[in-house]
Coordinates of C-alpha atoms and ligand atoms in Angstrom, one line a residue:
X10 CA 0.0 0.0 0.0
X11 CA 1.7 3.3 -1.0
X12 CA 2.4 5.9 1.3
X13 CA 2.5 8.7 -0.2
X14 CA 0.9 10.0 -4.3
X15 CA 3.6 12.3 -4.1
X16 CA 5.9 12.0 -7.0
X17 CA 9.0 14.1 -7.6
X18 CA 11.2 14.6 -11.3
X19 CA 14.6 13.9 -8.7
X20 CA 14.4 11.1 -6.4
X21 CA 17.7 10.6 -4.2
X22 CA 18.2 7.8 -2.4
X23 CA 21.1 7.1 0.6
X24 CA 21.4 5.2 3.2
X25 CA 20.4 8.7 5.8
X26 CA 18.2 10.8 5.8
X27 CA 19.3 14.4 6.2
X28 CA 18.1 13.8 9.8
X29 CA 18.3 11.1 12.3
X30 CA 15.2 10.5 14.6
X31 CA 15.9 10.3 18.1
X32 CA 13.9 9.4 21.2
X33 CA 15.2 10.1 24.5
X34 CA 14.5 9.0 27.9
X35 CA 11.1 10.8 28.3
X36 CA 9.9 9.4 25.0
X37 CA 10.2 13.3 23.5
X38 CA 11.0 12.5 20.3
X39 CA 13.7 15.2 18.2
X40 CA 15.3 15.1 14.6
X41 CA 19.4 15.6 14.5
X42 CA 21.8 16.5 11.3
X43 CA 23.0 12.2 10.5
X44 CA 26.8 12.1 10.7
X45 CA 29.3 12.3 8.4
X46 CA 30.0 13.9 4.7
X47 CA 27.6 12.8 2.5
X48 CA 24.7 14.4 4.7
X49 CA 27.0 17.6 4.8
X50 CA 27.2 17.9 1.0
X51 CA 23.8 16.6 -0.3
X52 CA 21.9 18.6 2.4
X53 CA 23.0 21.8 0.0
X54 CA 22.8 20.1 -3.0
X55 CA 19.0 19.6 -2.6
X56 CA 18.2 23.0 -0.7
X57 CA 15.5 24.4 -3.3
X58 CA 15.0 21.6 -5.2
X59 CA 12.1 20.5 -4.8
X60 CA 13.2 16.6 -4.7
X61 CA 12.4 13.6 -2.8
X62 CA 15.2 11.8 -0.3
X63 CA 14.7 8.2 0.3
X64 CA 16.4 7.0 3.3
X65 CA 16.6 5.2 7.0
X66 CA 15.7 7.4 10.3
X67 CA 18.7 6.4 12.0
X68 CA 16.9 3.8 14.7
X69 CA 15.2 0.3 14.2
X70 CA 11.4 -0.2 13.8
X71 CA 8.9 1.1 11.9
X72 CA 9.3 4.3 9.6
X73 CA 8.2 7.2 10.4
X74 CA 5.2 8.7 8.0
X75 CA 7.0 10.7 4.8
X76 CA 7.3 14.4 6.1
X77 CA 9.1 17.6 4.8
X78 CA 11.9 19.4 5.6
X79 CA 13.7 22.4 3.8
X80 CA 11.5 21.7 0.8
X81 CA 12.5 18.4 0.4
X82 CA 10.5 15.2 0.5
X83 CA 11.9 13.0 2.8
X84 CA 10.5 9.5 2.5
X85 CA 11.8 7.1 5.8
X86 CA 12.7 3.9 4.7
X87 CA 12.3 1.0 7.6
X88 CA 15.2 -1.2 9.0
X89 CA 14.8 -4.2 11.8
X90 CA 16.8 -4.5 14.7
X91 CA 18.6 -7.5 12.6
X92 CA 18.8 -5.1 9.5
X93 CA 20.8 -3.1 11.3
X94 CA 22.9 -5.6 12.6
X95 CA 23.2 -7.4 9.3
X96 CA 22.7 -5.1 6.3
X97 CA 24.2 -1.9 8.0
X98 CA 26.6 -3.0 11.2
X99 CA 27.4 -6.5 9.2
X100 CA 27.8 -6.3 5.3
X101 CA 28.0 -2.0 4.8
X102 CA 30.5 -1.4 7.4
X103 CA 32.3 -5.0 8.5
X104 CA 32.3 -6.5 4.6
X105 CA 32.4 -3.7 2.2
X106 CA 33.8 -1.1 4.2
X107 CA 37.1 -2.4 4.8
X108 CA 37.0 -3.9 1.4
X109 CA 37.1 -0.4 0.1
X110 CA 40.1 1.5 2.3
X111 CA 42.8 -1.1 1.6
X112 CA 41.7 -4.1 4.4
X113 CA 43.1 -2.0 7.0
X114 CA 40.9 -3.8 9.1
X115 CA 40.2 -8.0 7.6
X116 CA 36.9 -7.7 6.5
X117 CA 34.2 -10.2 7.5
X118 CA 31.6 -12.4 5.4
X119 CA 29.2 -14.0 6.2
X120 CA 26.0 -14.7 3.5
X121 CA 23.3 -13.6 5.9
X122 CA 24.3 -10.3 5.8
X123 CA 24.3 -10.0 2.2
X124 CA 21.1 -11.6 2.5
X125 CA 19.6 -9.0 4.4
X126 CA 21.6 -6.5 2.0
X127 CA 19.6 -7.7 -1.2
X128 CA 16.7 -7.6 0.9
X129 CA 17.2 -3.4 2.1
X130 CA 18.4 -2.9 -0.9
X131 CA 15.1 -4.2 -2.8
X132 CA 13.3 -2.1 -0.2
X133 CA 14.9 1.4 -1.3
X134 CA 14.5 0.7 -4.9
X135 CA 10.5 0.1 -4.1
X136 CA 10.8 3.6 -1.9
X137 CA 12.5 5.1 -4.8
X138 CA 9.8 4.1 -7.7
X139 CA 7.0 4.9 -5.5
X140 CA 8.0 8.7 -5.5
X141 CA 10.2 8.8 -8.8
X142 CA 7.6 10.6 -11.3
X143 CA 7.6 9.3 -14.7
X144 CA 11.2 10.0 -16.4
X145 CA 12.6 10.6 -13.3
X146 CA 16.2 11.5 -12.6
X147 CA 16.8 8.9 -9.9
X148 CA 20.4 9.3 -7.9
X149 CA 21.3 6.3 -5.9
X150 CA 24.6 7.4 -3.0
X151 CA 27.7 5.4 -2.0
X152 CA 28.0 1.5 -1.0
X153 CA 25.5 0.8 1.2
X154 CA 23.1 0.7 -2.1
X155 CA 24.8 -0.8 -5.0
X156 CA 21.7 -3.0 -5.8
X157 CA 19.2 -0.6 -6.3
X158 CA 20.4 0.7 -9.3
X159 CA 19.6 -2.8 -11.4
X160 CA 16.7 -2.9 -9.1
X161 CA 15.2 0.7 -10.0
X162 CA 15.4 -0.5 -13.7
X163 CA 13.8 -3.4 -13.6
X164 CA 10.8 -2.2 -12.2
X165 CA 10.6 1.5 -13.8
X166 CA 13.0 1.6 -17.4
X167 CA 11.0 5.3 -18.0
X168 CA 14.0 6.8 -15.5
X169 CA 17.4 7.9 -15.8
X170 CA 19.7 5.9 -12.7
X171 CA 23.0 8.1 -11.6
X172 CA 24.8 6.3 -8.5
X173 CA 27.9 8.2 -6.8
X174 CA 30.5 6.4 -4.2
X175 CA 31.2 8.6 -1.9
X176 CA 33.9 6.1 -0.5
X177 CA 36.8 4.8 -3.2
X178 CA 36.4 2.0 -5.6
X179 CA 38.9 -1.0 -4.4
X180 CA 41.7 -2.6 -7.0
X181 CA 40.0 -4.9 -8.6
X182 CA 42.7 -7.5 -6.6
X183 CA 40.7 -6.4 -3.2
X184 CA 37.6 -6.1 -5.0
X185 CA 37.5 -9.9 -6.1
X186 CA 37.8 -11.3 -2.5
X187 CA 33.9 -10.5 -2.5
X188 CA 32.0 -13.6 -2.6
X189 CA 29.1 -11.7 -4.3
X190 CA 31.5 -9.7 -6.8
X191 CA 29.5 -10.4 -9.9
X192 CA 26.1 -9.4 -7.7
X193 CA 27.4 -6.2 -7.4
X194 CA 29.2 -5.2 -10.7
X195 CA 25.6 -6.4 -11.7
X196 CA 23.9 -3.9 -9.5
X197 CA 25.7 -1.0 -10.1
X198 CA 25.5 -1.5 -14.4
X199 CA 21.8 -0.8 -14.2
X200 CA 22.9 2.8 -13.8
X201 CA 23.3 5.1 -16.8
X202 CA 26.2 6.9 -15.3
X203 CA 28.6 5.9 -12.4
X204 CA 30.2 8.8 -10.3
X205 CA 33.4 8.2 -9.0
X206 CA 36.0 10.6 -6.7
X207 CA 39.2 9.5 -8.4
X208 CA 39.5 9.1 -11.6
X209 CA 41.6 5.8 -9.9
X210 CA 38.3 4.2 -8.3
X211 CA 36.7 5.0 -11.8
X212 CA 39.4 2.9 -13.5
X213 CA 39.2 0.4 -10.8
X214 CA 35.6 -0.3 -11.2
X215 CA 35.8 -1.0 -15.5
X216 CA 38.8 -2.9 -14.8
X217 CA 36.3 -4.8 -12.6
X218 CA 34.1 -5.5 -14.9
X219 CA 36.7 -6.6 -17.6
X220 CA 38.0 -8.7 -15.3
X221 CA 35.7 -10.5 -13.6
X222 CA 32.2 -9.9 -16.1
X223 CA 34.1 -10.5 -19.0
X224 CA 32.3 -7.2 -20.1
X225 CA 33.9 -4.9 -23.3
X226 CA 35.0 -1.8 -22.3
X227 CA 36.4 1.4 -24.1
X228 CA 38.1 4.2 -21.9
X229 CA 35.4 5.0 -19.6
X230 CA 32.4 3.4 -20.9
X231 CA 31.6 -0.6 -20.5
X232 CA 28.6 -2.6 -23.0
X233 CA 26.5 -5.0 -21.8
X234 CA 23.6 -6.8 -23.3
X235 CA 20.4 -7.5 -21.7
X236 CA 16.9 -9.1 -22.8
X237 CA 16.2 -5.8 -24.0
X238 CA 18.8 -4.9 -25.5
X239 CA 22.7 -3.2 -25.1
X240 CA 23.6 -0.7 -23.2
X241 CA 27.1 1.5 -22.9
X242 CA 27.5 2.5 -19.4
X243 CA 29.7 5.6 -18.3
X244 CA 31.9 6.0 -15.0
X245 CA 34.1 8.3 -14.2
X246 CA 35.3 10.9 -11.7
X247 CA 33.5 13.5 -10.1
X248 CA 34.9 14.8 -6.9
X249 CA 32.6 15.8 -4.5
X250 CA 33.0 19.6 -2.9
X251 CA 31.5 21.6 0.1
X252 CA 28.4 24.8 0.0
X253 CA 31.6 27.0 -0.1
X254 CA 29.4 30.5 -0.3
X255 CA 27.5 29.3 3.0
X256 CA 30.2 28.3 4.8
X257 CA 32.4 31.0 4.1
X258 CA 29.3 33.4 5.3
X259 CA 29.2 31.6 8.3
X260 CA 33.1 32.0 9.0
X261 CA 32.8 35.5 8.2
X262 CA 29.9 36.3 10.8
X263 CA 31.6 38.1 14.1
X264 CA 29.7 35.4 16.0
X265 CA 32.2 33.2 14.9
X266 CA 35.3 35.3 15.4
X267 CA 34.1 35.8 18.8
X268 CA 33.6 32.3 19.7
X269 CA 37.1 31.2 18.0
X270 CA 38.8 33.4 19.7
X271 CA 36.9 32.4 23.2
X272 CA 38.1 28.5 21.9
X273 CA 41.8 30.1 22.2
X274 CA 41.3 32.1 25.5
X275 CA 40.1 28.7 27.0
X276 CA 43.0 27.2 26.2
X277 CA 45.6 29.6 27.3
X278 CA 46.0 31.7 24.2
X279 CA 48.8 28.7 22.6
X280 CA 51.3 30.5 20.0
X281 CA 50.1 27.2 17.8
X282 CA 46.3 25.2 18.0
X283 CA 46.7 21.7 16.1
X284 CA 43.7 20.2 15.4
X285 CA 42.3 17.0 14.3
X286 CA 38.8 16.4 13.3
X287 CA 37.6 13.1 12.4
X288 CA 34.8 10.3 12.7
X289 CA 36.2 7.8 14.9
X290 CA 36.7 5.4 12.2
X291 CA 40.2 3.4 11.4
X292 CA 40.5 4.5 8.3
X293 CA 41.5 8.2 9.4
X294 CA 44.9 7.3 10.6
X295 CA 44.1 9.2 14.3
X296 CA 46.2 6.4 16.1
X297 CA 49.7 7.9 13.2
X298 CA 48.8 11.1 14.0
X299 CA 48.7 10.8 17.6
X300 CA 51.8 8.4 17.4
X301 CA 53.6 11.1 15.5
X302 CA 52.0 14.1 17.7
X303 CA 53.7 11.5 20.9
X304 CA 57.0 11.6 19.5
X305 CA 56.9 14.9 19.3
X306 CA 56.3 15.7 22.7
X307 CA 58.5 13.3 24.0
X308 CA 61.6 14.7 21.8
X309 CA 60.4 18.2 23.2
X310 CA 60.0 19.9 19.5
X311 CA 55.8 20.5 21.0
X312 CA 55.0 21.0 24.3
X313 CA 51.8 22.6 26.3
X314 CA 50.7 25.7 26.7
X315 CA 52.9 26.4 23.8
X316 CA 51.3 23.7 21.9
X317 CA 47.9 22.7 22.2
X318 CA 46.2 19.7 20.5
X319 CA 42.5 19.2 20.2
X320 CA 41.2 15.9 18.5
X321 CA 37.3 15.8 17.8
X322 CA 36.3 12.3 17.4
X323 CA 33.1 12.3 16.7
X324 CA 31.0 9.0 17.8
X325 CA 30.7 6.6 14.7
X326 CA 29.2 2.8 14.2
X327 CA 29.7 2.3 17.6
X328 CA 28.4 -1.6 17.6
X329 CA 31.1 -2.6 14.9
X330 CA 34.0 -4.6 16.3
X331 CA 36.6 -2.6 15.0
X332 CA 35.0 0.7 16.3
X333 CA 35.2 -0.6 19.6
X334 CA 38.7 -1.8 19.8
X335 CA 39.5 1.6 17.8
X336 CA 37.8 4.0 20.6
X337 CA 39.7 1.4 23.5
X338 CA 43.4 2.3 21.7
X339 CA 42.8 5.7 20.5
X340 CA 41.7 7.0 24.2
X341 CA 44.4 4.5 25.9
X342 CA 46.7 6.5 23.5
X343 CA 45.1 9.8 24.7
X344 CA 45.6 9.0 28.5
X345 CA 49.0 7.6 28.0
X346 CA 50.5 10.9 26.6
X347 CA 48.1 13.2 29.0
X348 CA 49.4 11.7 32.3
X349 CA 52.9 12.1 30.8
X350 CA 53.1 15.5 29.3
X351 CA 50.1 17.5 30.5
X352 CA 50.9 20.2 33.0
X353 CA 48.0 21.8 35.0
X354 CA 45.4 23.5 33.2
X355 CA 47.2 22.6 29.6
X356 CA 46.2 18.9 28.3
X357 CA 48.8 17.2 26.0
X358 CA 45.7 16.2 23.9
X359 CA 42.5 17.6 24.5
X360 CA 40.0 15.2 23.3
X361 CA 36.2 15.6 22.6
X362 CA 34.3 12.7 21.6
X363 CA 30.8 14.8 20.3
X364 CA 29.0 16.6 17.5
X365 CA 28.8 19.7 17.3
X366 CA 26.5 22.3 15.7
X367 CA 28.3 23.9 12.3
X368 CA 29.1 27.2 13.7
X369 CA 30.9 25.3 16.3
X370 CA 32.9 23.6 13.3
X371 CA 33.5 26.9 11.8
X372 CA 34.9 28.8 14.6
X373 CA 37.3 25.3 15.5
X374 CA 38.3 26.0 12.2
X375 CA 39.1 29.4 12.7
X376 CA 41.3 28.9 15.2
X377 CA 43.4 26.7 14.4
X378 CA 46.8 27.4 13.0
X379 CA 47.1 23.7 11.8
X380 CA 44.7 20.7 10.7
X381 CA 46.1 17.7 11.2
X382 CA 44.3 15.1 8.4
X383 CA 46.1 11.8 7.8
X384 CA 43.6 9.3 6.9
X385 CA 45.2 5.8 5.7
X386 CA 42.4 6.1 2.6
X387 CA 39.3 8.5 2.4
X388 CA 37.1 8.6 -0.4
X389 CA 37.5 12.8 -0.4
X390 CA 37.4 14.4 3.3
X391 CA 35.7 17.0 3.4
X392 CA 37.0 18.6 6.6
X393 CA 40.1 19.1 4.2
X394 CA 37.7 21.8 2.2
X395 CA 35.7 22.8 5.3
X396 CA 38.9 24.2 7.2
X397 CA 40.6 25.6 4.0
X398 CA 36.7 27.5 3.0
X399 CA 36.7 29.2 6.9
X400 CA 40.0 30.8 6.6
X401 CA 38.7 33.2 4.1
X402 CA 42.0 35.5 6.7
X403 CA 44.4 33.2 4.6
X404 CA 45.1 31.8 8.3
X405 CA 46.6 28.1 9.2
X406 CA 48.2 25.5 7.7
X407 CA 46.9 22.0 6.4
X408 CA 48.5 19.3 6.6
X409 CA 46.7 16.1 3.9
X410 CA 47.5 12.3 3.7
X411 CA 48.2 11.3 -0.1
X412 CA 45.6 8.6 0.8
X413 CA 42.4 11.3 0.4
X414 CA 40.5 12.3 -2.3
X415 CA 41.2 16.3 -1.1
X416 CA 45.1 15.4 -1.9
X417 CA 44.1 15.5 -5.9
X418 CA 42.8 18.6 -5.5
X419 CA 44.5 20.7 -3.2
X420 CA 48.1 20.5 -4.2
X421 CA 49.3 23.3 -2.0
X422 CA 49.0 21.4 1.3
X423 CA 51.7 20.1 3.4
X424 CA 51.4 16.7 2.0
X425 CA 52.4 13.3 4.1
X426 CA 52.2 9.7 3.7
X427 CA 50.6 9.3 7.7
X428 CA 52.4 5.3 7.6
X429 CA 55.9 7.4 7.5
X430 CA 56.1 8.5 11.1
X431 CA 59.2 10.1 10.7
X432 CA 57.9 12.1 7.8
X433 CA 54.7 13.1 9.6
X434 CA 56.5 14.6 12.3
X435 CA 58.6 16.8 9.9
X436 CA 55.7 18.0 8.2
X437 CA 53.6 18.6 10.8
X438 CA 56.6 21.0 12.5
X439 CA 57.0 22.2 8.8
X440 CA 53.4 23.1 9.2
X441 CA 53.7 25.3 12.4
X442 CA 56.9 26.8 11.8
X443 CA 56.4 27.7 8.0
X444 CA 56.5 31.6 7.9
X445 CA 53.1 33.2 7.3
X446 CA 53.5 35.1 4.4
X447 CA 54.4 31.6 2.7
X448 CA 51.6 29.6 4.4
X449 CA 48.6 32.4 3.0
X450 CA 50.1 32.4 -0.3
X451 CA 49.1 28.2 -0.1
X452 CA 45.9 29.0 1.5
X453 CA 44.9 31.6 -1.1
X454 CA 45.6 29.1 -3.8
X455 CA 43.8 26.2 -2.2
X456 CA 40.5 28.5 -1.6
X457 CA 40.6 29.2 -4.8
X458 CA 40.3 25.6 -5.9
X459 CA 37.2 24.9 -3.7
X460 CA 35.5 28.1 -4.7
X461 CA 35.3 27.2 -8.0
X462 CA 34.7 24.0 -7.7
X463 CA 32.2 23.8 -5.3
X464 CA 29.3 20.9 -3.9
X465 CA 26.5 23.4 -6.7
X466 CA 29.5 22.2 -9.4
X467 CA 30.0 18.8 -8.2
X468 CA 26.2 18.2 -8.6
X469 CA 25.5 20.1 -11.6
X470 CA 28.4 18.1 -13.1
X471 CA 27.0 15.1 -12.1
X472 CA 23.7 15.5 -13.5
X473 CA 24.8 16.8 -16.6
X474 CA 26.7 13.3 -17.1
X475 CA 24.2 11.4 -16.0
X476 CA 21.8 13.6 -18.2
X477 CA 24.5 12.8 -21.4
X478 CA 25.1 9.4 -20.5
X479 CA 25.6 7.2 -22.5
X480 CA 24.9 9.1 -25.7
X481 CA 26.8 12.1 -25.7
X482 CA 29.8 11.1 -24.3
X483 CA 30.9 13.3 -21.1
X484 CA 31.5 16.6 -20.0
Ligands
LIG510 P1 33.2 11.1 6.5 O1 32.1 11.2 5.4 O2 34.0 9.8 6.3 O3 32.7 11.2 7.9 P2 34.3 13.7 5.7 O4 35.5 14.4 6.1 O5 34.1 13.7 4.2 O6 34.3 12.3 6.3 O7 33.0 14.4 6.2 C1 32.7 14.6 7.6 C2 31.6 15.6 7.8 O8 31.2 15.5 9.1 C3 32.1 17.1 7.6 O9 31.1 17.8 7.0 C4 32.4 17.5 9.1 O10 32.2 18.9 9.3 C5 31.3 16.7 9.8 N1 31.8 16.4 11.2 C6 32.9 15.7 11.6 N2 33.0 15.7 12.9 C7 32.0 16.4 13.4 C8 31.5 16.7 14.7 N3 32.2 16.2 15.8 N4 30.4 17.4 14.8 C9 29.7 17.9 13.7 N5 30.1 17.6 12.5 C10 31.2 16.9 12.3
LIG511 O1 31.0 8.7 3.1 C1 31.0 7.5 3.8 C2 29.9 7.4 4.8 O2 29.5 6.1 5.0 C3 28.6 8.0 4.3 O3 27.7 7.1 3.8 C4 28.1 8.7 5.6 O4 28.0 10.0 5.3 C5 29.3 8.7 6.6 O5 30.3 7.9 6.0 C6 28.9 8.3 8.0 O6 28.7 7.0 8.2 P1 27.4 6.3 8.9 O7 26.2 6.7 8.0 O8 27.7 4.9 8.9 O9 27.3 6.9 10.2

């Protein structure tokens, strides 16, 4: 029985809604911004336009009703308890997950999670044709959902199917340890165009498909034929980007300045503010940086009030294994170096495991002369863009891991490879100690390169592919 008669000309589906439902002990039931990056960027993306988000409210049961929100549509997709322990906790983020950064962490099978991943995933693709208007432009987001685009086209051809990974696309030597490898190749070709952040995850996923389909493929496009017919379908790179304008605004307001500078003054006023940023998730190399921030500290080249260090790790997939042993050594790590080099009033490492509203992000950002981002692998990082869009003063100093999407963009960073310890802790002093004359001229150039190419470019790019695809070649 349908829901909702609503039906919308874009239909976006992810595994989040914008907002995450939460009850609290009183039963008073409030809505909260859903974690992490993809939320951040598509939340601008879709400001205005009138679409329709398909997602899950963040707890297990029943789905809320369809409601708006900021003009969009957002229709709550239901998960069980088990579905949450099996399609989400088990084969999103403990199969595929590691799969995709490199098996930092071994990954785990087991086939009753895909089960219950084919089974979600059949579910969004029915919540996506039961709002997706007739021609549709229907954009399926990141891992959690590479069924639903074959899905969506089996049961409505009339639309056009774009899918983006947010996360990157493994080697195709990584990629093959999936025991449902040819499921999902299969899933993802019912797309008309495949948005990738590198153009290296690009090439890794037709290399999959040569490989392991035994599919033709010509530079960026691969053929397949169906029952009804053959079809050339496109993949390439499309970097994601940040609401640069809005942020920047919000940076700018003297709310902000204010509070930054309050964030200092609590602190002691330090002649440098390293800061970290991060979901608590493995792949974000934390436990390098902190290593490398340890040695530092020890060898006496950093030392508080002088130096201050604050890591946000915010709370992430906190039922998952390897999240758990994660928060354990991470804090350990914290304690370790705070009994041994904190004085009174000045914490080695200050740590703050929470979320925070954006203009508490902004004015972070604001005052910190350095931003330590070292992830091991990460699809983009958008914190990267965030921190370099709030120094609109030409302020700080970021230091980016090779291993990120940001590093293909922003080639003025101080770059390190986070696995070379000794390397890290050269750059990050290289970092504090550059002059900073030298270190605005490297901001100016990196806010240059994420003004113009911004989360309204990133999406207008994107649908213009998908839009072309596979006719017209790309743009
Ligand atoms: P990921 O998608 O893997 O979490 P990104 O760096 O691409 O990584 O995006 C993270 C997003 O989450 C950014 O928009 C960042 O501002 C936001 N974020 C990270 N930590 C916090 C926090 N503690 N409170 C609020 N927002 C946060
Ligand atoms: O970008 C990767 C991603 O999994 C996104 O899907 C999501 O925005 C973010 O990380 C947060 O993860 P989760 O939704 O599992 O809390």
């Amino acid at each position: 029985m349908p829901r909702t008669k609503q039906k919308f000309d874009l239909v976006i589906a992810a595994n989040r809604l914008p907002v995450d439902r939460v009850v609290d002990a009183d039963g008073e039931v409030s809505w909260r911004t859903s974690p992490g990056g993809l939320v951040t960027a598509m939340e601008s993306v879709m400001r205005g336009r009138e679409g329709a988000w398909v997602g899950w409210a963040g707890e297990a049961g029943e789905a809320p009703e369809p409601f708006e929100q900021d003009d969009m549509f957002l229709n709550p997709v239901a998960l069980s308890e088990d579905e949450v322990a099996h399609y989400y906790e088990g084969f999103s983020n403990d199969t595929l997950w590691p799969i995709y950064h490199d098996v930092i962490v071994s990954a785990t099978f087991h086939r009753y999670w895909f089960a219950a991943y084919e089974v979600v995933n059949r579910r969004f693709a029915e919540a996506v044709c039961e709002v997706a208007a007739k021609g549709a432009t229907v954009w399926v987001h990141d891992y959690q959902l590479q069924l639903v685009p074959a899905m969506v086209r089996e049961m409505r051809p009339d639309v056009r199917i774009g899918w983006f990974n947010h996360i990157p696309f493994p080697p195709v030597e990584l990629f093959a340890q999936l025991p449902w490898r040819r499921a999902i190749l299969e899933g993802l070709l019912g797309a008309d165009f495949l948005g990738f952040q590198r153009v290296a995850d690009a090439q890794n996923f037709i290399r999959a498909c040569r490989q392991l389909l035994s599919l033709p493929t010509k530079g960026d496009t691969v053929s397949e034929s169906r029952s009804e017919g053959a079809r050339r379908i496109r993949a390439s790179a499309v970097p994601i980007s940040i609401d640069f304008k809005g942020l920047e605004e919000l940076a700018k307001q003297p709310g902000t300045h204010a509070r930054a500078k309050e964030i200092r003054a609590s602190l002691g006023d330090p002649e440098t503010l390293i800061l970290g940023v991060d979901r608590l998730d493995y792949t974000k190399g934390i436990g390098h940086r902190i290593k490398a921030y340890g040695e530092l500290l020890e060898e006496g080249r950093v030392a508080p009030p002088k130096q201050m260090f604050v890591q946000v790790a915010t709370p992430s997939r906190e039922r998952v294994d390897a999240y758990r042993d994660l928060r354990a050594e991470i804090e350990g790590e914290v304690g370790r170096l705070n009994g041994e080099f904190s004085t009174i009033g000045a914490p080695a490492v200050q740590y703050l495991h929470h979320s925070y509203p954006r203009n508490e992000m902004a004015a972070l950002y604001l005052a910190a002369d350095v931003l330590l981002v070292t992830p091991l692998r990460d699809g983009m990082n958008l914190v990267a863009k965030e921190y370099v869009t709030c120094r609109h003063d030409n302020g700080g100093a970021l230091v980016l891991s090779e291993f990120t999407g940001a590093y293909h963009e922003l080639h003025q960073a101080f770059v390190c490879n986070p696995h070379d310890i000794e390397g890290l802790k050269q750059t990050i002093m290289r970092a504090i100690e550059t002059p900073p004359k030298e270190k605005a001229r490297l901001m100016r150039a990196m806010r240059r390169r994420v003004a113009d190419h911004d989360v309204q470019h990133w999406a207008a790019r994107f649908l213009e592919n998908l839009a072309k695809a596979p006719e017209r070649g790309g743009v």
